[in-house]
Amino acid sequence: MKSKRIMSLIIAGVLSATMLGGCGSTEQGTSDQNSSGESKKLTLVMSQRDEWLSTLDAAAKQAATDLGYSLNSLDSQSDANKQIQFVETARNNGEKAVIVNLVDPNTAGDIVEAAGDMKVVFVNRPPADLSVLNENVVYVGSNEMTSGKFQGEWLAQYFKAKGQTEIKYILLNGILGQVSTTNRTKSVLQALKDNGITAVEASAPLACDYDRAKAMNQIGPLLSTGTKYDCIISNNDAMALGAIEAIEQQNMDPSEKPIVGIDATADACAAVKSGKLAMSVFQDPKGQGTGAILAAINLLNGKAINDGIDYKLDTENPNIEWVPFEPVTVDNVDDYLNK
Amino acid sequence: MSNTLASKRDFDIKKFLSQNSIWLVLVIMVIGLQIVSPVFLSTNNLRTMLEGESIKGILAFGIMWTILSKGIDLGAGSIVALVSVITASLVQPIGVANKLFPEMAALPGWAAAIVGIAIGALIGAIVGTIIAYTKIPPFIATLGTQLICRALAKIYSTQPVSNLSPDFRIFAKGKLFEIIPSIVIIFLIIFAISGFMLTQTRFGKNIYAIGGNDHAARVAGINVERNLIKVYIWSAVCAAIGGVLLAARTGSADPSTYGLNYELDAIAAATIGGTSHTGGVARISGVLAGILVLGVINNGLVLLSVDDNMSNVIKGIIIVGAVIIDMRKNAAKK
């Protein structure tokens, strides 16, 4: 009885060891074919894998394969400690470059330290302190200050065409304190002001954590109490779609007053097409994923980070590469529906 | 009493192999991994692995006590978040960016750590008292801690607290003999304290008795309530130490993501290590092995470029497998 138990344990141990080893050796087989002399392995450490980041992840893998590299993609599951550990392990494993989608932008300095001699490419989320960037540590992402700008410009044009220069808006905020939330809100309000629109809040700003259901719950009561507003500005599409849902539940027409979002998700593009969502702003996950891989390989080969791709470097800091945002309206939504 | 102890010791020797089966699994995994990836047993890699697992390991050395007493602690991860945010806010030097209290000078690192641990102890005392005297299931009481502490952390600071003073970060970044990271030393100290209390003190023996049969323990004259409170204080103190170390290691404290699901990994480590959820059975060496097994899996998947979803599949299989074996072991005993 006892020996049987021990046997089953040994089998379990062997099994799990071979599972680890087995999965690994297939990967290694392919990487061996690639590696002619030097290691052609890259590691991508994701903060988490939501829908958008998964698209980035997949594009990065594709880009690496196309360029003859094997990419090991790891999920930190929103754990900054685990992220540092992954970076150190990649270094211990003798890899030459690591691409990091930061869990906490404040840990960038420690990530660079953990990376040692490896080249580091931060993707999508910029380090809180940009002074960690140098010729071996770069950032590839989209400038959040321009996403809100597209919303603001579109709204300004819309209201000017109606001859209206004073508007009341409802603002759906993402996670308060996050750089993306702060910059998206700041830039949309700035763009309205710059384009001659006096915008005042129709309600207290609502913090809906980028969450569709939270936006629905928060905007519902505003509608039923008859709050007067001219437009709804949302930090992302999920919350904008939540607002549309809430408006429809009150038997009102969401296309009557413009609602603007950011991300151009598949659902949002469908809503733009049907006229329920006025516009969204496309943040390009494939562009960021591809751009980051290319930047890493360019760093390894001593080339400019945007070599071979059509993205511009920041005018002040050459270690930042911007992947542009693009406004999505009913006029060009068909281009994004299948993106 | 002495008679049962003697027979128990006899029992231990007989079952030595089956009791330490988790070590066997660990050794097999290490050998397998070393063959496939020779970098695995390098000093650097072992250090990386231990550094990374230390915080969750410390949590596991606390949580195993709650499981031993037939309870659970789901609040540990949120206590990590709350304590890390509070201690981090106390060690931001004046003039740094994003300072939470712009006017306040930074406390010395050790003082901030003590404040953090004291907050943990207070939370543990409150939860323990509620569990001991209202008799509500620990699952529910600590679910409450989880929600409340996470919310308190977010109320305390709406953004990550960063730019922490070097004399605070030394808790995680210091090195003994230039090689052993201080975070690993603290992990080993907590292991030793927990092991000592478990095997050498009346408190430890009381918890085995309470977990095994709380009525019998009460009849035997053990103050069940007071001991339970101590268990939850210890678990929360371990979580608080984890919070201090997490802030020191990353140099930042994010109220919304720090410590997220740490309690689940700690519970997994304790469970794999043979801590029985039916109460009354736990071995500190088993929990240590459980922590290392999870560490080897986490580390191995990176070295071998395994898809990381696979690691969760393996972890899941090992956890469930460990509990099945554990239950059969205990059933055989009865």
XYZ file of C-alpha atoms in Angstrom:
673
model
C 0.000 0.000 0.000
C 2.699 2.401 1.059
C 5.044 1.518 -1.778
C 2.173 1.920 -4.207
C 1.635 5.433 -2.948
C 5.298 6.272 -3.296
C 5.319 4.812 -6.786
C 2.365 6.967 -7.801
C 4.186 10.004 -6.468
C 7.313 9.221 -8.413
C 5.199 8.811 -11.516
C 3.534 12.159 -10.808
C 6.931 13.769 -10.416
C 8.343 12.260 -13.567
C 5.193 13.225 -15.401
C 5.357 16.854 -14.410
C 9.076 17.001 -15.116
C 8.615 15.533 -18.568
C 5.638 17.807 -19.183
C 7.880 20.778 -18.511
C 10.752 19.256 -20.415
C 8.626 17.935 -23.239
C 6.986 21.254 -23.987
C 10.354 22.910 -23.777
C 12.240 20.609 -26.069
C 9.825 21.141 -28.952
C 10.342 24.875 -28.606
C 14.058 24.385 -28.376
C 14.037 22.284 -31.511
C 12.708 25.172 -33.539
C 15.019 27.682 -31.918
C 18.021 25.471 -32.574
C 17.249 25.574 -36.251
C 17.257 29.338 -36.140
C 20.307 29.867 -34.053
C 23.291 29.956 -36.286
C 26.084 30.757 -33.887
C 24.410 33.317 -31.640
C 21.175 32.964 -29.715
C 18.099 34.115 -31.599
C 15.749 34.091 -28.636
C 13.722 36.996 -27.330
C 11.527 37.215 -24.256
C 8.361 39.271 -23.983
C 7.053 39.868 -20.467
C 3.403 40.941 -20.559
C 1.696 42.700 -17.658
C -1.450 40.669 -18.246
C -3.416 39.352 -21.211
C -6.640 41.200 -21.803
C -8.140 41.244 -25.279
C -6.102 44.198 -26.503
C -2.794 43.057 -25.027
C -3.340 39.561 -26.410
C -3.546 41.084 -29.875
C -0.260 42.874 -29.200
C 1.231 39.616 -27.937
C 0.142 37.669 -31.021
C 1.484 40.347 -33.372
C 4.813 40.339 -31.549
C 5.078 36.562 -31.902
C 4.285 36.782 -35.593
C 6.841 39.545 -36.149
C 9.535 37.588 -34.303
C 8.862 34.445 -36.351
C 8.947 36.453 -39.593
C 12.347 37.825 -38.638
C 13.758 34.425 -37.721
C 13.615 34.761 -33.934
C 11.782 32.635 -31.412
C 9.773 34.630 -28.905
C 9.011 33.389 -25.411
C 5.993 35.283 -24.123
C 5.277 35.335 -20.373
C 2.293 36.622 -18.422
C 3.103 38.486 -15.185
C -0.582 38.374 -14.187
C -0.418 41.954 -12.891
C 2.327 41.020 -10.434
C 5.277 43.451 -10.478
C 7.391 41.045 -8.426
C 6.835 38.207 -10.887
C 7.704 40.539 -13.737
C 11.110 41.358 -12.257
C 11.657 37.640 -11.667
C 10.864 36.820 -15.304
C 13.317 39.450 -16.532
C 16.082 38.117 -14.265
C 15.420 34.565 -15.388
C 15.684 35.584 -19.043
C 19.024 37.186 -18.227
C 20.214 34.079 -16.367
C 19.246 32.106 -19.431
C 21.721 34.134 -21.454
C 19.221 36.017 -23.590
C 20.267 39.262 -25.210
C 17.079 41.336 -25.260
C 13.813 41.523 -23.352
C 10.571 43.312 -24.211
C 8.565 44.453 -21.210
C 4.955 45.565 -20.925
C 5.173 47.137 -17.468
C 2.826 46.110 -14.664
C 3.787 49.158 -12.611
C 5.512 52.007 -14.496
C 7.384 52.916 -11.293
C 9.365 49.678 -11.342
C 11.023 50.471 -14.701
C 14.347 51.324 -13.021
C 14.415 47.961 -11.248
C 13.518 46.142 -14.454
C 16.485 47.772 -16.175
C 18.690 46.791 -13.249
C 17.384 43.208 -13.333
C 18.008 43.061 -17.070
C 21.722 43.712 -16.618
C 23.419 43.648 -20.008
C 20.263 42.795 -21.916
C 18.705 45.357 -24.224
C 15.312 46.445 -22.900
C 12.310 47.545 -24.940
C 9.339 48.842 -22.970
C 6.138 48.492 -24.929
C 2.710 50.105 -24.520
C 3.192 51.401 -20.964
C 5.942 53.990 -20.595
C 8.263 54.057 -17.555
C 7.126 56.582 -14.946
C 10.586 58.077 -15.023
C 11.704 58.488 -18.635
C 15.303 59.076 -17.546
C 15.804 55.272 -17.449
C 15.739 55.343 -21.255
C 19.057 55.360 -23.113
C 20.632 53.798 -26.183
C 20.075 50.319 -24.698
C 16.691 50.931 -23.078
C 13.903 52.233 -25.281
C 10.138 52.711 -25.304
C 7.701 51.847 -28.080
C 4.102 52.943 -27.633
C 1.417 55.430 -28.500
C 1.300 58.934 -27.142
C -1.730 59.031 -24.831
C -1.816 62.784 -25.136
C -2.889 62.411 -28.760
C -5.751 59.942 -28.216
C -7.894 62.429 -26.325
C -6.882 65.095 -28.799
C -8.640 63.218 -31.600
C -11.807 62.994 -29.474
C -11.657 66.705 -28.659
C -11.068 67.753 -32.239
C -13.917 65.632 -33.502
C -16.324 67.010 -30.876
C -15.224 70.601 -31.555
C -15.916 70.169 -35.238
C -19.278 68.552 -34.545
C -20.505 71.311 -32.247
C -19.118 74.142 -34.368
C -21.058 72.777 -37.331
C -24.179 73.103 -35.143
C -23.139 76.627 -34.190
C -22.673 75.676 -30.553
C -19.570 76.763 -28.588
C -20.695 75.982 -25.051
C -21.226 72.350 -24.156
C -21.897 70.177 -21.142
C -20.216 66.810 -21.045
C -20.404 63.628 -19.004
C -16.955 62.148 -18.481
C -16.401 58.414 -17.985
C -12.978 57.968 -16.411
C -10.853 54.831 -16.474
C -8.861 53.764 -13.422
C -8.058 56.948 -11.525
C -4.366 57.587 -11.062
C -3.294 55.611 -14.139
C -1.269 57.574 -16.653
C -3.577 56.601 -19.507
C -6.660 57.855 -17.656
C -5.045 61.117 -16.634
C -3.625 61.865 -20.071
C -6.701 60.840 -22.029
C -8.894 63.104 -19.910
C -6.428 65.964 -19.904
C -5.875 65.858 -23.653
C -9.549 65.739 -24.656
C -10.385 68.743 -22.483
C -7.335 70.601 -23.770
C -8.284 69.913 -27.378
C -11.816 71.223 -26.791
C -10.387 74.393 -25.305
C -7.837 74.828 -28.073
C -10.602 74.584 -30.641
C -12.701 77.305 -29.045
C -15.261 75.191 -27.190
C -16.192 76.061 -23.624
C -16.846 72.716 -21.998
C -18.291 72.260 -18.517
C -19.097 69.102 -16.619
C -22.737 68.020 -16.624
C -22.084 65.806 -13.609
C -19.251 64.888 -11.317
C -16.672 62.887 -13.288
C -17.501 59.196 -13.062
C -14.750 56.689 -12.281
C -15.753 53.482 -14.052
C -12.402 51.648 -14.139
C -12.564 51.027 -17.919
C -15.432 48.684 -17.122
C -18.555 48.382 -19.212
C -20.883 47.283 -16.412
C -19.650 50.003 -14.049
C -20.276 52.662 -16.691
C -23.814 51.344 -17.186
C -24.539 51.443 -13.475
C -23.159 54.932 -13.019
C -24.750 56.570 -16.022
C -28.172 54.989 -15.560
C -29.188 57.172 -12.599
C -27.958 60.334 -14.354
C -30.252 59.612 -17.281
C -33.298 58.798 -15.194
C -32.897 61.999 -13.160
C -32.844 64.000 -16.374
C -29.316 65.405 -16.225
C -28.794 67.773 -19.162
C -25.752 67.036 -21.308
C -24.517 67.480 -24.855
C -22.073 64.622 -25.197
C -20.449 61.693 -23.379
C -16.658 61.458 -23.365
C -15.260 58.067 -22.412
C -11.653 57.054 -21.715
C -12.246 53.773 -23.539
C -14.767 51.966 -25.697
C -15.993 49.492 -23.097
C -17.364 52.320 -20.945
C -18.785 54.130 -23.983
C -20.620 50.941 -24.939
C -21.881 50.684 -21.358
C -23.278 54.207 -21.705
C -25.001 53.250 -24.973
C -26.489 50.215 -23.248
C -27.807 52.377 -20.383
C -29.305 54.920 -22.795
C -31.063 52.210 -24.757
C -32.470 50.766 -21.540
C -34.163 54.119 -20.912
C -35.676 53.871 -24.400
C -33.604 56.787 -25.615
C -31.630 57.024 -28.824
C -27.855 56.872 -28.265
C -27.127 58.510 -31.626
C -28.919 61.717 -30.582
C -26.004 63.077 -28.554
C -22.472 62.095 -29.523
C -20.620 59.489 -27.478
C -16.877 59.161 -28.066
C -14.570 56.324 -27.037
C -10.982 55.131 -27.447
C -9.528 51.742 -28.582
C -11.646 50.935 -31.653
C -12.468 47.455 -30.394
C -14.508 45.191 -32.662
C -17.702 45.951 -30.710
C -16.999 49.665 -30.835
C -16.407 49.612 -34.586
C -19.741 47.874 -35.048
C -21.335 50.611 -32.907
C -19.642 53.317 -34.986
C -20.935 51.642 -38.136
C -24.506 51.613 -36.795
C -24.222 55.234 -35.674
C -24.645 54.581 -31.941
C -21.050 55.523 -31.177
C -19.950 58.784 -32.758
C -16.268 57.953 -33.000
C -13.436 56.038 -31.437
C -9.659 56.262 -31.562
C -7.633 53.306 -32.764
C -4.635 52.345 -30.662
C -2.715 49.902 -32.781
C -1.836 46.716 -30.828
C -0.306 45.033 -33.869
C 1.747 48.123 -34.614
C 3.039 48.249 -31.045
C 3.807 44.521 -30.940
C 5.596 44.544 -34.270
C 7.343 47.830 -33.499
C 8.649 46.504 -30.176
C 10.096 43.324 -31.687
C 11.721 45.266 -34.481
C 13.138 47.768 -31.991
C 14.672 44.928 -29.945
C 16.258 43.333 -33.002
C 17.487 46.718 -34.233
C 19.076 47.360 -30.849
C 20.858 44.001 -31.050
C 22.124 44.841 -34.518
C 23.123 48.368 -33.595
C 20.602 50.040 -35.882
C 18.144 52.895 -35.250
C 15.134 51.488 -33.370
C 12.632 52.476 -36.079
C 14.763 51.031 -38.865
C 12.527 49.133 -41.283
C 9.210 50.479 -39.998
C 7.297 53.649 -40.671
C 7.049 55.003 -37.107
C 8.605 58.244 -35.936
C 10.957 58.805 -33.043
C 10.057 61.413 -30.454
C 11.378 64.809 -31.433
C 13.025 65.363 -28.061
C 13.973 61.859 -26.982
C 15.400 59.551 -29.680
C 14.844 56.525 -27.408
C 11.070 56.781 -27.778
C 9.243 55.441 -30.823
C 5.637 56.533 -31.344
C 3.038 54.266 -32.900
C 0.338 56.699 -34.048
C -3.298 56.748 -32.902
C -5.893 56.972 -35.645
C -9.420 58.439 -35.373
C -12.205 56.056 -36.402
C -15.490 57.515 -37.639
C -18.338 56.293 -39.792
C -16.309 57.369 -42.844
C -13.370 55.024 -42.306
C -14.778 52.404 -39.911
C -14.801 49.723 -42.609
C -10.996 49.800 -42.624
C -10.941 48.870 -38.927
C -13.809 46.397 -38.724
C -11.576 43.467 -39.528
C -8.355 44.757 -38.108
C 0.450 12.331 26.693
C 4.066 11.231 26.517
C 2.917 7.854 25.387
C 1.011 9.218 22.393
C 3.918 11.446 21.495
C 6.316 8.525 21.514
C 4.068 6.427 19.338
C 3.628 9.389 17.030
C 7.371 9.707 16.616
C 7.530 6.024 15.797
C 4.767 6.600 13.247
C 6.776 9.423 11.639
C 9.777 7.245 10.994
C 7.675 4.564 9.376
C 5.997 7.012 7.110
C 9.096 9.050 6.471
C 9.097 8.543 2.729
C 5.417 9.053 2.192
C 5.446 12.095 4.482
C 8.302 13.617 2.545
C 6.991 12.608 -0.838
C 6.824 16.239 -1.921
C 10.606 16.472 -1.548
C 10.893 13.499 -3.844
C 8.779 15.291 -6.439
C 10.980 18.361 -6.016
C 14.209 16.435 -6.483
C 12.907 14.716 -9.599
C 11.809 18.047 -11.044
C 15.166 19.656 -10.278
C 17.108 16.801 -11.878
C 14.848 16.792 -14.929
C 15.100 20.536 -15.348
C 18.860 20.554 -14.872
C 19.266 17.974 -17.635
C 17.157 19.947 -20.093
C 18.432 23.381 -19.079
C 21.916 23.374 -17.514
C 21.593 27.026 -16.480
C 18.953 26.036 -13.915
C 21.283 25.263 -11.007
C 23.522 28.295 -11.609
C 23.942 30.588 -8.616
C 22.293 33.466 -10.414
C 19.272 31.466 -11.379
C 18.771 29.928 -7.937
C 19.031 33.380 -6.431
C 16.466 34.748 -8.883
C 14.106 31.905 -8.071
C 14.418 32.254 -4.299
C 14.135 36.029 -4.420
C 10.983 35.764 -6.476
C 9.325 33.131 -4.287
C 10.333 34.612 -0.920
C 7.337 36.897 -0.488
C 4.693 34.304 -1.312
C 6.701 31.833 0.747
C 6.508 34.064 3.803
C 2.750 34.294 3.283
C 2.584 30.509 3.095
C 4.360 30.146 6.453
C 1.553 32.252 7.938
C -1.394 30.845 6.058
C -0.429 27.248 6.874
C -1.296 28.012 10.507
C -4.812 29.081 9.604
C -5.261 25.930 7.519
C -3.829 23.821 10.330
C -6.447 25.302 12.668
C -9.112 24.221 10.132
C -9.507 27.755 8.851
C -8.156 29.752 5.929
C -6.865 33.264 5.289
C -8.099 34.834 2.085
C -7.145 38.320 3.227
C -3.368 37.932 3.019
C -2.935 39.320 -0.493
C -4.928 42.451 0.323
C -2.985 42.940 3.544
C 0.152 42.831 1.385
C -1.310 45.637 -0.728
C -2.435 47.785 2.206
C 0.797 47.415 4.155
C 2.983 47.988 1.103
C 1.160 51.206 0.231
C 1.252 52.540 3.790
C 4.897 51.701 4.475
C 5.922 52.995 1.044
C 4.234 56.330 1.788
C 6.318 56.630 4.966
C 9.683 56.237 3.238
C 9.356 58.666 0.347
C 12.099 61.272 0.698
C 10.972 64.906 0.475
C 11.018 66.322 -3.019
C 10.510 63.125 -5.057
C 7.845 62.939 -7.750
C 4.363 61.615 -6.830
C 4.985 61.994 -3.104
C 1.848 61.088 -1.214
C 2.476 63.421 1.739
C 4.617 66.213 0.248
C 5.401 67.824 3.604
C 6.357 64.738 5.573
C 9.981 63.677 5.976
C 10.772 60.027 5.326
C 10.876 57.727 8.350
C 13.885 55.443 8.744
C 13.329 52.193 6.856
C 13.130 50.022 9.979
C 10.554 52.324 11.600
C 8.306 52.183 8.557
C 8.627 48.407 8.494
C 7.576 48.214 12.147
C 4.556 50.422 11.467
C 3.610 48.143 8.576
C 3.946 44.982 10.628
C 1.993 46.539 13.494
C -0.848 47.356 11.114
C -0.791 43.749 9.974
C -0.936 42.518 13.560
C -3.870 44.809 14.295
C -5.818 43.546 11.280
C -5.034 39.967 12.280
C -6.217 40.606 15.825
C -9.508 42.026 14.595
C -10.157 39.193 12.145
C -9.051 36.576 14.660
C -11.353 37.987 17.326
C -14.290 37.991 14.935
C -13.619 34.384 13.908
C -13.009 33.139 17.458
C -15.982 34.777 19.126
C -18.694 34.985 16.459
C -17.818 31.509 15.107
C -18.419 32.658 11.540
C -16.530 30.572 8.992
C -12.956 31.871 8.500
C -13.573 31.714 4.761
C -16.217 34.428 5.101
C -14.412 36.521 7.715
C -11.197 36.645 5.705
C -13.091 37.251 2.465
C -14.230 40.375 4.297
C -10.611 41.294 5.098
C -9.719 40.770 1.476
C -12.340 43.224 0.236
C -11.862 45.784 2.998
C -8.050 45.889 2.947
C -7.912 46.159 -0.836
C -10.409 49.020 -0.695
C -8.520 50.725 2.148
C -5.312 50.500 0.114
C -7.042 52.160 -2.831
C -8.541 54.834 -0.594
C -5.156 55.485 1.012
C -3.570 56.145 -2.364
C -5.221 56.336 -5.769
C -1.905 55.831 -7.541
C 1.270 53.793 -7.090
C 3.545 55.107 -4.317
C 7.110 55.090 -5.604
C 10.607 56.577 -5.252
C 11.336 54.926 -1.925
C 14.395 55.649 0.195
C 17.443 53.350 -0.152
C 17.533 52.562 3.579
C 14.078 51.018 3.198
C 14.843 49.150 -0.001
C 17.792 47.456 1.692
C 15.296 44.976 3.232
C 14.945 43.367 -0.182
C 18.012 44.540 -2.041
C 20.711 44.116 0.584
C 23.075 41.183 0.258
C 24.851 39.101 2.863
C 28.427 38.231 1.844
C 27.617 40.008 -1.433
C 25.646 36.986 -2.545
C 22.639 36.027 -0.401
C 19.837 38.560 -0.870
C 18.383 39.915 2.370
C 14.874 39.019 1.203
C 15.905 35.348 1.132
C 17.423 35.643 4.608
C 14.173 37.110 5.948
C 12.307 34.256 4.253
C 14.542 31.744 6.036
C 14.100 33.534 9.365
C 10.302 33.389 9.048
C 10.631 29.719 8.104
C 12.680 29.103 11.250
C 10.323 31.057 13.522
C 7.254 29.370 12.105
C 8.882 25.955 12.370
C 10.043 26.591 15.914
C 6.613 27.762 17.070
C 4.965 24.826 15.345
C 7.108 22.111 16.865
C 8.660 23.528 20.026
C 6.025 25.675 21.699
C 2.775 25.025 23.509
C 1.092 27.420 21.073
C 2.038 25.190 18.143
C 0.852 22.021 19.851
C -2.397 23.750 20.830
C -3.103 24.604 17.199
C -2.551 20.987 16.131
C -5.038 19.993 18.815
C -7.587 22.646 17.848
C -7.323 21.759 14.174
C -7.659 18.072 14.914
C -10.699 18.411 17.151
C -11.603 21.711 18.740
C -14.065 20.189 21.220
C -11.455 17.806 22.507
C -8.945 20.655 22.683
C -11.397 22.703 24.708
C -12.071 19.813 27.058
C -8.314 19.401 27.465
C -8.209 22.942 28.799
C -6.925 24.810 25.758
C -8.205 28.355 25.336
C -9.399 27.882 21.772
C -10.420 31.504 21.207
C -7.167 33.032 22.328
C -5.127 30.581 20.280
C -7.200 31.202 17.174
C -6.677 34.949 17.520
C -2.938 34.349 17.721
C -3.084 32.253 14.534
C -4.739 35.028 12.559
C -2.339 37.609 13.991
C 0.606 35.491 12.853
C -0.857 34.991 9.398
C -1.503 38.729 9.034
C 1.964 39.589 10.352
C 3.496 37.304 7.729
C 1.378 39.016 5.082
C 2.489 42.419 6.399
C 6.152 41.387 6.204
C 5.412 40.303 2.651
C 3.939 43.737 1.951
C 6.981 45.539 3.331
C 9.295 43.338 1.264
C 7.251 43.710 -1.900
C 7.481 47.499 -1.698
C 11.198 47.255 -0.893
C 11.854 44.865 -3.771
C 9.966 46.759 -6.473
C 10.561 50.265 -5.127
C 6.894 51.022 -5.557
C 3.485 50.067 -4.170
C 0.430 49.907 -6.397
C -2.797 49.580 -4.377
C -4.732 47.914 -7.180
C -2.307 45.202 -8.306
C 0.112 44.481 -5.459
C -0.469 41.219 -3.660
C -3.262 40.248 -6.021
C -4.028 36.517 -5.587
C -0.916 36.027 -3.456
C -3.028 34.231 -0.860
C -4.026 31.662 -3.458
C -0.412 30.854 -4.341
C 0.428 30.660 -0.648
C -2.527 28.366 -0.002
C -1.396 26.259 -2.964
C 2.145 25.998 -1.548
C 0.860 25.035 1.895
C -1.517 22.493 0.379
C 1.061 20.891 -1.892
C 3.282 20.755 1.173
C 0.815 18.480 2.918
C -1.104 20.940 5.091
C -4.489 19.289 5.446
C -7.622 21.345 4.920
C -9.457 19.074 7.315
C -7.241 20.529 10.035
C -4.651 19.219 12.434
C -2.000 18.139 9.932
C 0.923 20.284 8.776
C 4.670 20.079 8.424
C 6.856 23.116 8.000
C 9.351 21.230 5.822
C 6.512 20.144 3.558
C 5.398 23.745 3.097
C 8.973 24.759 2.288
C 9.050 22.040 -0.368
C 5.668 23.193 -1.663
C 7.004 26.720 -2.099
C 10.087 25.417 -3.912
C 8.024 23.180 -6.193
C 5.948 26.169 -7.304
C 9.153 28.181 -7.688
C 10.762 25.510 -9.870
C 7.670 25.377 -12.061
C 7.596 29.176 -12.447
C 11.303 29.313 -13.163
C 11.433 26.254 -15.374
C 8.783 27.450 -17.733
C 10.796 30.561 -18.480
C 14.027 28.662 -19.033
C 12.331 26.158 -21.294
C 10.217 28.687 -23.189
C 7.076 26.830 -22.226
C 3.771 28.515 -22.909
C 2.914 29.938 -19.497
C -0.655 28.679 -19.550
C 0.913 25.228 -19.401
C 2.500 26.067 -16.063
C -0.901 26.756 -14.572
C -2.142 23.431 -15.914
C 0.789 21.699 -14.223
C 0.276 23.672 -11.004
C -3.420 22.778 -11.027
C -2.686 19.078 -11.494
C -0.107 19.075 -8.716
C -2.411 20.887 -6.249
C -5.352 18.584 -6.870
C -3.086 15.540 -6.877
C -1.501 16.592 -3.600
C -4.884 16.944 -1.922
C -6.064 13.562 -3.200
C -2.950 11.889 -1.793
C -3.270 13.880 1.411
C -6.880 12.822 1.956
C -6.062 9.170 1.344
C -3.197 9.406 3.791
C -5.468 10.842 6.447
C -8.253 8.383 5.716
C -5.787 5.529 6.159
C -4.821 6.995 9.535
C -8.407 6.950 10.805
